[in-house]
Amino acid sequence: MIEAWRLAWYDAAIAGTGVRFMKSSMRSLCPRNAVLAAALALAGLAAQPAAAEERAKDLFGAEKLPTATAPQSFGFYSKGCFAGGVAIPMDGPTWQVMRPSRNRRWGHPAMIALIERLSRDAVADGWPGLLIGDIAQPRGGPMLSGHASHQIGLDADIWLTPMPDRTMTRAQRETMSATLMVDDKTHLVKDALWTPAHTRLLKRAASYPEVERILVNPGIKKKLCDTVKGDRSWLRKIRPFWGHDYHFHMRIGCQPGSPNCKAQEATPEDDGCGKPLAWWFTQEPWRPNKNPDAPKARDLMTMANLPKECRAVLDAPGPASAEAATYHGDAVPVAVAVPEPEAPSLPAVTASGTAGLPSPVNAFTATPEVGVPVPRPRPPAK
């Protein structure tokens, strides 16, 4: 009887006869109490307008601490999240964190350990120390502003400005400007600013097996192609892209224990100094964006667009404090070593995950096989 009523109501809704037909059908097909309950339920639904699904960037941007679970990345670099993140300390003997108010000094433990290692090795190579930009939010996900990538804890921005020989105040870290290394008109490196130490820093970063890509401004790539002698094999990891004129973007591959992490396509085996680089010095890459007002992917993403595990990442408990999840050298952070007993395990990964790279215009397009982060779009029309 109830099923007959449901079908009658559905047919009426399709035909546009609405609630009047529904009430008549309920009286003839359902007990009186059931009719009353259904009518009340309908009235409640009618009184409550459907709320728009909250944007994923607002949910992840509101998280102040990571999950107190084992480290794991879900999805792709520009459409995902991660669990078990740790923070790099604000200060180290060979680094300082910039723009601390953003709370983006979090990453997969493998990334944080690598940044600390790079800082030590770079100092040994003659670089004064690292100024560290954005890594990720505590639980990753789309950011409130800026990057399209940096979502799964495996990306980090390192400034091309050497670290000062003093510990900067918080105010200085928030306001200090980075050094722009490239001329906006010629797209070439400013020779007065470039030093052999910059080359050594990039070479050291590219030397680590975990590092799969380093994104730099095309002008910086050209400077390396024109000046590097001897072993040039590491240049294949140095990839040109818009922006990246005051920092370089270091990306490591999916880590063990993250079967739901979507890998990126491998870089070509050559040094990347041929035709692909020459394209960047034509007019085509710098033509004004034909649709500058189109919304960014991060502004459209809801939780439905992210891997389903990201909901569990948002719901998982966190550590007692940021310090409890801060990585100190080879010591294992408390949040990773001793997760809270009631912390639920994150769901297992399925082969048909929803990870992928969103279109820079629409986050709901099909996932391509390969993509790169978009830190800054083409110049807008003037």
mmCIF file of C-alpha atoms in Angstrom:
data_model
loop_
_atom_site.group_PDB
_atom_site.id
_atom_site.type_symbol
_atom_site.label_atom_id
_atom_site.label_comp_id
_atom_site.label_asym_id
_atom_site.label_seq_id
_atom_site.Cartn_x
_atom_site.Cartn_y
_atom_site.Cartn_z
ATOM 1 C CA MET A 1 0.000 0.000 0.000
ATOM 2 C CA ILE A 2 2.736 2.447 0.983
ATOM 3 C CA GLU A 3 4.704 1.664 -2.166
ATOM 4 C CA ALA A 4 1.610 2.353 -4.266
ATOM 5 C CA TRP A 5 1.294 5.759 -2.581
ATOM 6 C CA ARG A 6 4.933 6.576 -3.246
ATOM 7 C CA LEU A 7 4.562 5.786 -6.930
ATOM 8 C CA ALA A 8 1.373 7.836 -7.157
ATOM 9 C CA TRP A 9 3.030 10.824 -5.489
ATOM 10 C CA TYR A 10 6.073 10.577 -7.756
ATOM 11 C CA ASP A 11 3.900 10.469 -10.863
ATOM 12 C CA ALA A 12 1.950 13.471 -9.590
ATOM 13 C CA ALA A 13 5.112 15.439 -8.895
ATOM 14 C CA ILE A 14 6.348 14.774 -12.423
ATOM 15 C CA ALA A 15 2.972 15.867 -13.829
ATOM 16 C CA GLY A 16 3.036 19.052 -11.740
ATOM 17 C CA THR A 17 -0.111 18.367 -9.695
ATOM 18 C CA GLY A 18 1.869 18.838 -6.471
ATOM 19 C CA VAL A 19 0.785 18.594 -2.880
ATOM 20 C CA ARG A 20 -2.980 18.538 -3.507
ATOM 21 C CA PHE A 21 -2.719 15.202 -5.328
ATOM 22 C CA MET A 22 -0.324 13.951 -2.669
ATOM 23 C CA LYS A 23 -2.802 14.633 0.146
ATOM 24 C CA SER A 24 -5.603 12.910 -1.754
ATOM 25 C CA SER A 25 -3.441 9.893 -2.492
ATOM 26 C CA MET A 26 -2.318 9.622 1.135
ATOM 27 C CA ARG A 27 -5.894 9.591 2.405
ATOM 28 C CA SER A 28 -6.911 6.794 0.083
ATOM 29 C CA LEU A 29 -3.799 4.668 0.329
ATOM 30 C CA CYS A 30 -2.373 5.188 3.844
ATOM 31 C CA PRO A 31 -3.608 4.928 7.438
ATOM 32 C CA ARG A 32 -4.576 8.257 9.021
ATOM 33 C CA ASN A 33 -1.538 8.438 11.328
ATOM 34 C CA ALA A 34 0.787 7.739 8.433
ATOM 35 C CA VAL A 35 -0.895 10.495 6.431
ATOM 36 C CA LEU A 36 -0.401 12.959 9.281
ATOM 37 C CA ALA A 37 3.250 12.019 9.753
ATOM 38 C CA ALA A 38 3.977 12.306 6.055
ATOM 39 C CA ALA A 39 2.234 15.666 5.829
ATOM 40 C CA LEU A 40 4.223 17.015 8.768
ATOM 41 C CA ALA A 41 7.438 15.754 7.241
ATOM 42 C CA LEU A 42 6.578 17.449 3.946
ATOM 43 C CA ALA A 43 5.788 20.696 5.732
ATOM 44 C CA GLY A 44 9.117 20.565 7.530
ATOM 45 C CA LEU A 45 11.006 20.069 4.311
ATOM 46 C CA ALA A 46 9.127 22.879 2.627
ATOM 47 C CA ALA A 47 9.919 25.243 5.501
ATOM 48 C CA GLN A 48 13.667 24.560 5.293
ATOM 49 C CA PRO A 49 15.301 25.724 2.051
ATOM 50 C CA ALA A 50 18.029 23.453 0.762
ATOM 51 C CA ALA A 51 21.344 24.742 2.058
ATOM 52 C CA ALA A 52 24.183 25.023 -0.408
ATOM 53 C CA GLU A 53 26.911 22.517 0.283
ATOM 54 C CA GLU A 54 29.784 24.161 2.110
ATOM 55 C CA ARG A 55 32.980 24.742 0.160
ATOM 56 C CA ALA A 56 35.816 22.358 0.912
ATOM 57 C CA LYS A 57 38.307 25.215 1.227
ATOM 58 C CA ASP A 58 36.287 26.723 4.083
ATOM 59 C CA LEU A 59 36.184 23.418 5.945
ATOM 60 C CA PHE A 60 39.873 22.619 5.543
ATOM 61 C CA GLY A 61 40.930 26.222 6.020
ATOM 62 C CA ALA A 62 39.249 26.240 9.430
ATOM 63 C CA GLU A 63 41.298 23.303 10.747
ATOM 64 C CA LYS A 64 44.099 24.441 13.057
ATOM 65 C CA LEU A 65 45.677 21.056 13.831
ATOM 66 C CA PRO A 66 46.334 17.828 11.890
ATOM 67 C CA THR A 67 44.821 14.431 12.573
ATOM 68 C CA ALA A 68 46.358 12.267 15.282
ATOM 69 C CA THR A 69 46.588 9.319 12.914
ATOM 70 C CA ALA A 70 49.210 7.620 10.784
ATOM 71 C CA PRO A 71 50.442 9.718 7.833
ATOM 72 C CA GLN A 72 48.607 9.130 4.572
ATOM 73 C CA SER A 73 47.905 11.213 1.472
ATOM 74 C CA PHE A 74 44.599 10.966 -0.387
ATOM 75 C CA GLY A 75 44.027 12.056 -3.966
ATOM 76 C CA PHE A 76 46.097 14.234 -6.260
ATOM 77 C CA TYR A 77 48.295 17.228 -5.467
ATOM 78 C CA SER A 78 45.527 19.620 -6.482
ATOM 79 C CA LYS A 79 42.495 17.615 -5.351
ATOM 80 C CA GLY A 80 42.954 15.812 -2.078
ATOM 81 C CA CYS A 81 43.905 15.946 1.596
ATOM 82 C CA PHE A 82 46.201 14.156 4.029
ATOM 83 C CA ALA A 83 46.232 12.694 7.521
ATOM 84 C CA GLY A 84 48.960 12.485 10.141
ATOM 85 C CA GLY A 85 50.618 15.751 9.164
ATOM 86 C CA VAL A 86 53.421 17.322 11.145
ATOM 87 C CA ALA A 87 54.679 20.890 11.361
ATOM 88 C CA ILE A 88 58.169 22.167 10.764
ATOM 89 C CA PRO A 89 59.285 24.311 13.730
ATOM 90 C CA MET A 90 59.054 28.039 13.207
ATOM 91 C CA ASP A 91 62.814 28.315 13.642
ATOM 92 C CA GLY A 92 65.697 25.975 13.109
ATOM 93 C CA PRO A 93 69.447 26.395 12.943
ATOM 94 C CA THR A 94 69.252 26.522 9.142
ATOM 95 C CA TRP A 95 65.716 27.751 8.372
ATOM 96 C CA GLN A 96 62.936 30.178 9.297
ATOM 97 C CA VAL A 97 59.238 29.908 8.455
ATOM 98 C CA MET A 98 57.671 32.849 6.617
ATOM 99 C CA ARG A 99 54.066 34.118 6.722
ATOM 100 C CA PRO A 100 53.263 32.203 9.937
ATOM 101 C CA SER A 101 49.723 33.615 10.148
ATOM 102 C CA ARG A 102 48.727 31.401 7.223
ATOM 103 C CA ASN A 103 49.349 28.250 9.298
ATOM 104 C CA ARG A 104 50.697 26.437 6.252
ATOM 105 C CA ARG A 105 53.847 24.895 7.748
ATOM 106 C CA TRP A 106 52.336 21.395 7.790
ATOM 107 C CA GLY A 107 53.145 18.434 5.602
ATOM 108 C CA HIS A 108 53.630 14.714 5.341
ATOM 109 C CA PRO A 109 56.461 13.720 7.735
ATOM 110 C CA ALA A 110 58.601 12.721 4.731
ATOM 111 C CA MET A 111 58.292 16.237 3.296
ATOM 112 C CA ILE A 112 59.080 17.981 6.577
ATOM 113 C CA ALA A 113 62.122 15.757 7.124
ATOM 114 C CA LEU A 114 63.332 16.492 3.595
ATOM 115 C CA ILE A 115 63.004 20.259 4.046
ATOM 116 C CA GLU A 116 65.103 20.083 7.187
ATOM 117 C CA ARG A 117 67.681 17.962 5.379
ATOM 118 C CA LEU A 118 67.778 20.382 2.448
ATOM 119 C CA SER A 119 68.330 23.280 4.828
ATOM 120 C CA ARG A 120 71.383 21.576 6.349
ATOM 121 C CA ASP A 121 72.815 20.463 3.026
ATOM 122 C CA ALA A 122 72.241 23.891 1.484
ATOM 123 C CA VAL A 123 74.183 25.574 4.265
ATOM 124 C CA ALA A 124 77.036 23.142 3.680
ATOM 125 C CA ASP A 125 76.896 24.164 0.004
ATOM 126 C CA GLY A 126 77.222 27.847 0.901
ATOM 127 C CA TRP A 127 73.558 28.954 1.122
ATOM 128 C CA PRO A 128 72.874 30.956 4.328
ATOM 129 C CA GLY A 129 69.693 29.062 5.213
ATOM 130 C CA LEU A 130 66.148 28.515 3.960
ATOM 131 C CA LEU A 131 63.177 30.844 4.154
ATOM 132 C CA ILE A 132 60.229 28.465 4.000
ATOM 133 C CA GLY A 133 56.976 29.532 2.380
ATOM 134 C CA ASP A 134 53.759 27.549 2.110
ATOM 135 C CA ILE A 135 53.797 23.783 2.583
ATOM 136 C CA ALA A 136 50.187 22.790 3.380
ATOM 137 C CA GLN A 137 47.300 23.377 5.759
ATOM 138 C CA PRO A 138 47.166 21.057 8.805
ATOM 139 C CA ARG A 139 44.944 18.552 6.999
ATOM 140 C CA GLY A 140 45.664 19.710 3.481
ATOM 141 C CA GLY A 141 42.732 20.204 1.159
ATOM 142 C CA PRO A 142 41.974 23.278 -0.955
ATOM 143 C CA MET A 143 43.426 26.493 0.448
ATOM 144 C CA LEU A 144 41.469 29.610 1.214
ATOM 145 C CA SER A 145 43.725 31.563 -1.138
ATOM 146 C CA GLY A 146 46.682 31.090 -3.427
ATOM 147 C CA HIS A 147 47.651 27.636 -4.575
ATOM 148 C CA ALA A 148 45.724 25.062 -6.528
ATOM 149 C CA SER A 149 48.065 22.327 -5.318
ATOM 150 C CA HIS A 150 49.724 21.871 -1.873
ATOM 151 C CA GLN A 151 46.722 19.723 -0.862
ATOM 152 C CA ILE A 152 48.255 16.356 0.090
ATOM 153 C CA GLY A 153 51.301 17.397 2.098
ATOM 154 C CA LEU A 154 53.885 16.702 -0.614
ATOM 155 C CA ASP A 155 54.543 20.243 -1.946
ATOM 156 C CA ALA A 156 56.666 23.017 -0.453
ATOM 157 C CA ASP A 157 57.696 26.524 -1.498
ATOM 158 C CA ILE A 158 61.240 27.671 -0.721
ATOM 159 C CA TRP A 159 62.137 31.321 -1.174
ATOM 160 C CA LEU A 160 65.038 32.272 -3.416
ATOM 161 C CA THR A 161 65.938 34.947 -0.868
ATOM 162 C CA PRO A 162 68.742 33.830 1.493
ATOM 163 C CA MET A 163 67.934 33.632 5.195
ATOM 164 C CA PRO A 164 69.144 36.661 7.188
ATOM 165 C CA ASP A 165 71.830 36.169 9.823
ATOM 166 C CA ARG A 166 69.345 36.963 12.579
ATOM 167 C CA THR A 167 66.100 35.497 13.823
ATOM 168 C CA MET A 168 63.339 37.639 12.370
ATOM 169 C CA THR A 169 60.374 38.791 14.404
ATOM 170 C CA ARG A 170 56.904 37.572 13.567
ATOM 171 C CA ALA A 171 56.034 40.976 12.133
ATOM 172 C CA GLN A 172 59.083 40.862 9.876
ATOM 173 C CA ARG A 173 58.121 37.416 8.612
ATOM 174 C CA GLU A 174 54.645 38.648 7.755
ATOM 175 C CA THR A 175 55.766 41.764 5.889
ATOM 176 C CA MET A 176 59.206 41.074 4.420
ATOM 177 C CA SER A 177 59.112 40.987 0.619
ATOM 178 C CA ALA A 178 60.799 38.195 -1.277
ATOM 179 C CA THR A 179 63.300 39.023 -4.005
ATOM 180 C CA LEU A 180 61.833 38.849 -7.516
ATOM 181 C CA MET A 181 64.477 37.170 -9.629
ATOM 182 C CA VAL A 182 62.916 37.668 -13.081
ATOM 183 C CA ASP A 183 62.211 40.729 -15.218
ATOM 184 C CA ASP A 184 58.477 40.868 -15.987
ATOM 185 C CA LYS A 185 59.045 42.315 -19.464
ATOM 186 C CA THR A 186 61.848 40.115 -20.772
ATOM 187 C CA HIS A 187 61.008 37.004 -18.701
ATOM 188 C CA LEU A 188 64.750 36.636 -18.098
ATOM 189 C CA VAL A 189 66.615 36.373 -14.809
ATOM 190 C CA LYS A 190 68.012 39.608 -13.399
ATOM 191 C CA ASP A 191 71.720 38.879 -13.707
ATOM 192 C CA ALA A 192 72.608 41.256 -10.884
ATOM 193 C CA LEU A 193 70.631 39.057 -8.470
ATOM 194 C CA TRP A 194 71.478 35.546 -9.636
ATOM 195 C CA THR A 195 74.460 33.833 -8.006
ATOM 196 C CA PRO A 196 76.152 30.447 -8.269
ATOM 197 C CA ALA A 197 74.676 29.725 -4.825
ATOM 198 C CA HIS A 198 71.169 29.802 -6.337
ATOM 199 C CA THR A 199 72.235 27.154 -8.833
ATOM 200 C CA ARG A 200 73.756 25.001 -6.097
ATOM 201 C CA LEU A 201 70.566 25.262 -4.023
ATOM 202 C CA LEU A 202 68.379 24.035 -6.881
ATOM 203 C CA LYS A 203 70.834 21.302 -7.780
ATOM 204 C CA ARG A 204 70.865 20.082 -4.190
ATOM 205 C CA ALA A 205 67.056 20.027 -4.037
ATOM 206 C CA ALA A 206 66.891 18.091 -7.308
ATOM 207 C CA SER A 207 69.483 15.581 -6.073
ATOM 208 C CA TYR A 208 67.124 13.835 -3.652
ATOM 209 C CA PRO A 209 65.423 10.734 -5.089
ATOM 210 C CA GLU A 210 62.154 11.660 -3.379
ATOM 211 C CA VAL A 211 61.935 14.919 -5.324
ATOM 212 C CA GLU A 212 60.097 14.442 -8.610
ATOM 213 C CA ARG A 213 59.632 18.042 -9.748
ATOM 214 C CA ILE A 214 60.893 21.507 -8.982
ATOM 215 C CA LEU A 215 58.829 24.284 -10.526
ATOM 216 C CA VAL A 216 60.592 27.540 -11.377
ATOM 217 C CA ASN A 217 59.940 30.571 -13.542
ATOM 218 C CA PRO A 218 60.826 29.926 -17.218
ATOM 219 C CA GLY A 219 63.529 32.578 -16.942
ATOM 220 C CA ILE A 220 65.210 30.640 -14.136
ATOM 221 C CA LYS A 221 65.050 27.436 -16.146
ATOM 222 C CA LYS A 222 66.683 29.242 -19.075
ATOM 223 C CA LYS A 223 69.416 30.633 -16.824
ATOM 224 C CA LEU A 224 70.231 27.103 -15.662
ATOM 225 C CA CYS A 225 70.161 25.742 -19.202
ATOM 226 C CA ASP A 226 72.564 28.472 -20.320
ATOM 227 C CA THR A 227 75.024 28.193 -17.448
ATOM 228 C CA VAL A 228 75.135 24.680 -15.984
ATOM 229 C CA LYS A 229 78.210 22.748 -17.080
ATOM 230 C CA GLY A 230 79.162 19.130 -16.600
ATOM 231 C CA ASP A 231 76.404 16.942 -15.159
ATOM 232 C CA ARG A 232 73.091 18.283 -16.429
ATOM 233 C CA SER A 233 70.947 15.248 -15.657
ATOM 234 C CA TRP A 234 69.308 16.974 -12.675
ATOM 235 C CA LEU A 235 67.917 19.682 -14.953
ATOM 236 C CA ARG A 236 65.133 17.336 -16.086
ATOM 237 C CA LYS A 237 63.466 17.816 -12.692
ATOM 238 C CA ILE A 238 63.512 21.591 -13.084
ATOM 239 C CA ARG A 239 60.246 22.452 -14.834
ATOM 240 C CA PRO A 240 59.206 25.939 -16.060
ATOM 241 C CA PHE A 241 55.854 27.344 -15.042
ATOM 242 C CA TRP A 242 54.069 30.667 -14.556
ATOM 243 C CA GLY A 243 54.926 32.527 -11.369
ATOM 244 C CA HIS A 244 57.719 31.018 -9.264
ATOM 245 C CA ASP A 245 59.824 34.114 -9.791
ATOM 246 C CA TYR A 246 60.674 34.578 -6.115
ATOM 247 C CA HIS A 247 60.550 30.966 -4.897
ATOM 248 C CA PHE A 248 60.828 27.426 -6.163
ATOM 249 C CA HIS A 249 58.222 24.728 -5.654
ATOM 250 C CA MET A 250 59.586 21.365 -4.522
ATOM 251 C CA ARG A 251 57.365 18.307 -4.932
ATOM 252 C CA ILE A 252 57.997 14.779 -3.734
ATOM 253 C CA GLY A 253 56.251 11.630 -4.921
ATOM 254 C CA CYS A 254 53.535 9.597 -3.225
ATOM 255 C CA GLN A 255 54.916 8.006 -0.074
ATOM 256 C CA PRO A 256 54.716 4.414 1.213
ATOM 257 C CA GLY A 257 51.563 3.844 3.204
ATOM 258 C CA SER A 258 49.465 6.044 0.905
ATOM 259 C CA PRO A 259 47.851 3.692 -1.624
ATOM 260 C CA ASN A 260 45.177 6.298 -2.338
ATOM 261 C CA CYS A 261 47.704 8.911 -3.423
ATOM 262 C CA LYS A 262 47.550 9.620 -7.159
ATOM 263 C CA ALA A 263 51.003 9.850 -8.717
ATOM 264 C CA GLN A 264 51.968 12.369 -11.353
ATOM 265 C CA GLU A 265 53.471 11.569 -14.718
ATOM 266 C CA ALA A 266 57.253 11.148 -14.758
ATOM 267 C CA THR A 267 59.355 13.956 -16.172
ATOM 268 C CA PRO A 268 61.067 13.415 -19.551
ATOM 269 C CA GLU A 269 64.588 12.038 -19.459
ATOM 270 C CA ASP A 270 66.197 14.957 -21.333
ATOM 271 C CA ASP A 271 67.321 18.188 -19.688
ATOM 272 C CA GLY A 272 64.235 20.125 -20.818
ATOM 273 C CA CYS A 273 66.287 22.855 -22.473
ATOM 274 C CA GLY A 274 65.003 22.373 -26.035
ATOM 275 C CA LYS A 275 61.729 23.183 -27.771
ATOM 276 C CA PRO A 276 59.483 22.986 -24.690
ATOM 277 C CA LEU A 277 61.527 25.723 -23.038
ATOM 278 C CA ALA A 278 61.659 27.814 -26.221
ATOM 279 C CA TRP A 279 57.837 27.954 -26.217
ATOM 280 C CA TRP A 280 57.944 30.000 -23.026
ATOM 281 C CA PHE A 281 59.814 32.735 -24.850
ATOM 282 C CA THR A 282 57.174 33.191 -27.521
ATOM 283 C CA GLN A 283 54.103 35.406 -27.146
ATOM 284 C CA GLU A 284 51.711 32.515 -26.604
ATOM 285 C CA PRO A 285 52.301 31.810 -22.865
ATOM 286 C CA TRP A 286 51.884 35.469 -21.989
ATOM 287 C CA ARG A 287 48.723 36.315 -23.871
ATOM 288 C CA PRO A 288 46.034 37.760 -21.546
ATOM 289 C CA ASN A 289 43.637 35.296 -20.016
ATOM 290 C CA LYS A 290 40.507 35.224 -22.193
ATOM 291 C CA ASN A 291 38.308 34.530 -19.178
ATOM 292 C CA PRO A 292 39.971 36.235 -16.195
ATOM 293 C CA ASP A 293 36.795 36.304 -14.116
ATOM 294 C CA ALA A 294 36.211 32.558 -14.252
ATOM 295 C CA PRO A 295 36.080 31.062 -10.737
ATOM 296 C CA LYS A 296 39.078 29.154 -9.454
ATOM 297 C CA ALA A 297 38.715 25.440 -8.848
ATOM 298 C CA ARG A 298 39.237 25.896 -5.103
ATOM 299 C CA ASP A 299 36.258 28.269 -5.029
ATOM 300 C CA LEU A 300 33.958 25.632 -6.505
ATOM 301 C CA MET A 301 35.100 22.456 -4.780
ATOM 302 C CA THR A 302 32.825 20.852 -2.231
ATOM 303 C CA MET A 303 33.552 17.699 -0.271
ATOM 304 C CA ALA A 304 31.831 15.730 -3.028
ATOM 305 C CA ASN A 305 34.661 16.689 -5.386
ATOM 306 C CA LEU A 306 37.390 15.345 -3.091
ATOM 307 C CA PRO A 307 38.265 11.704 -2.338
ATOM 308 C CA LYS A 308 35.711 10.288 0.063
ATOM 309 C CA GLU A 309 38.426 9.685 2.664
ATOM 310 C CA CYS A 310 38.742 13.452 3.107
ATOM 311 C CA ARG A 311 35.516 13.523 5.098
ATOM 312 C CA ALA A 312 37.076 11.129 7.610
ATOM 313 C CA VAL A 313 40.188 13.319 7.665
ATOM 314 C CA LEU A 314 38.058 16.314 8.677
ATOM 315 C CA ASP A 315 36.261 14.299 11.356
ATOM 316 C CA ALA A 316 39.336 12.629 12.885
ATOM 317 C CA PRO A 317 40.589 13.867 16.282
ATOM 318 C CA GLY A 318 43.717 15.985 16.489
ATOM 319 C CA PRO A 319 46.678 16.185 18.858
ATOM 320 C CA ALA A 320 46.633 18.186 22.074
ATOM 321 C CA SER A 321 48.603 21.040 20.547
ATOM 322 C CA ALA A 322 50.640 22.125 17.544
ATOM 323 C CA GLU A 323 53.812 21.383 19.479
ATOM 324 C CA ALA A 324 52.706 17.781 19.951
ATOM 325 C CA ALA A 325 52.672 17.430 16.157
ATOM 326 C CA THR A 326 55.875 19.345 15.434
ATOM 327 C CA TYR A 327 58.764 17.509 13.829
ATOM 328 C CA HIS A 328 62.108 17.937 15.589
ATOM 329 C CA GLY A 329 64.907 16.386 13.595
ATOM 330 C CA ASP A 330 64.912 12.609 13.789
ATOM 331 C CA ALA A 331 62.540 12.558 16.751
ATOM 332 C CA VAL A 332 59.089 11.222 15.981
ATOM 333 C CA PRO A 333 56.403 13.798 16.852
ATOM 334 C CA VAL A 334 54.057 12.854 19.666
ATOM 335 C CA ALA A 335 50.974 12.983 17.479
ATOM 336 C CA VAL A 336 52.372 10.265 15.249
ATOM 337 C CA ALA A 337 53.979 8.162 17.960
ATOM 338 C CA VAL A 338 51.008 8.009 20.338
ATOM 339 C CA PRO A 339 47.666 8.621 18.620
ATOM 340 C CA GLU A 340 44.675 9.112 20.845
ATOM 341 C CA PRO A 341 43.104 5.763 21.761
ATOM 342 C CA GLU A 342 39.672 6.772 20.456
ATOM 343 C CA ALA A 343 41.032 7.994 17.132
ATOM 344 C CA PRO A 344 39.148 6.173 14.359
ATOM 345 C CA SER A 345 41.125 4.604 11.578
ATOM 346 C CA LEU A 346 40.652 6.228 8.209
ATOM 347 C CA PRO A 347 38.782 4.153 5.619
ATOM 348 C CA ALA A 348 40.633 1.885 3.288
ATOM 349 C CA VAL A 349 41.398 3.070 -0.191
ATOM 350 C CA THR A 350 39.500 1.821 -3.184
ATOM 351 C CA ALA A 351 40.950 1.494 -6.642
ATOM 352 C CA SER A 352 38.268 3.757 -8.049
ATOM 353 C CA GLY A 353 39.113 6.844 -6.034
ATOM 354 C CA THR A 354 38.006 10.284 -7.052
ATOM 355 C CA ALA A 355 41.449 11.888 -7.012
ATOM 356 C CA GLY A 356 42.586 14.019 -9.887
ATOM 357 C CA LEU A 357 43.527 17.435 -11.139
ATOM 358 C CA PRO A 358 40.697 19.963 -11.463
ATOM 359 C CA SER A 359 40.407 22.250 -14.409
ATOM 360 C CA PRO A 360 41.658 25.739 -13.616
ATOM 361 C CA VAL A 361 38.176 26.940 -14.536
ATOM 362 C CA ASN A 362 35.899 24.123 -13.401
ATOM 363 C CA ALA A 363 36.548 21.689 -10.569
ATOM 364 C CA PHE A 364 34.024 19.186 -11.839
ATOM 365 C CA THR A 365 35.645 18.176 -15.094
ATOM 366 C CA ALA A 366 37.053 14.698 -15.626
ATOM 367 C CA THR A 367 40.463 14.024 -14.106
ATOM 368 C CA PRO A 368 43.280 14.156 -16.673
ATOM 369 C CA GLU A 369 46.201 11.796 -16.538
ATOM 370 C CA VAL A 370 48.718 14.438 -15.560
ATOM 371 C CA GLY A 371 48.720 17.986 -14.313
ATOM 372 C CA VAL A 372 50.767 20.663 -12.625
ATOM 373 C CA PRO A 373 49.854 23.156 -9.906
ATOM 374 C CA VAL A 374 48.728 26.606 -10.872
ATOM 375 C CA PRO A 375 50.190 29.092 -8.399
ATOM 376 C CA ARG A 376 49.349 32.064 -10.577
ATOM 377 C CA PRO A 377 47.327 32.265 -13.793
ATOM 378 C CA ARG A 378 48.275 33.978 -16.981
ATOM 379 C CA PRO A 379 48.384 37.778 -16.746
ATOM 380 C CA PRO A 380 44.910 39.354 -16.905
ATOM 381 C CA ALA A 381 43.930 41.591 -19.780
ATOM 382 C CA LYS A 382 44.929 45.207 -19.286
#
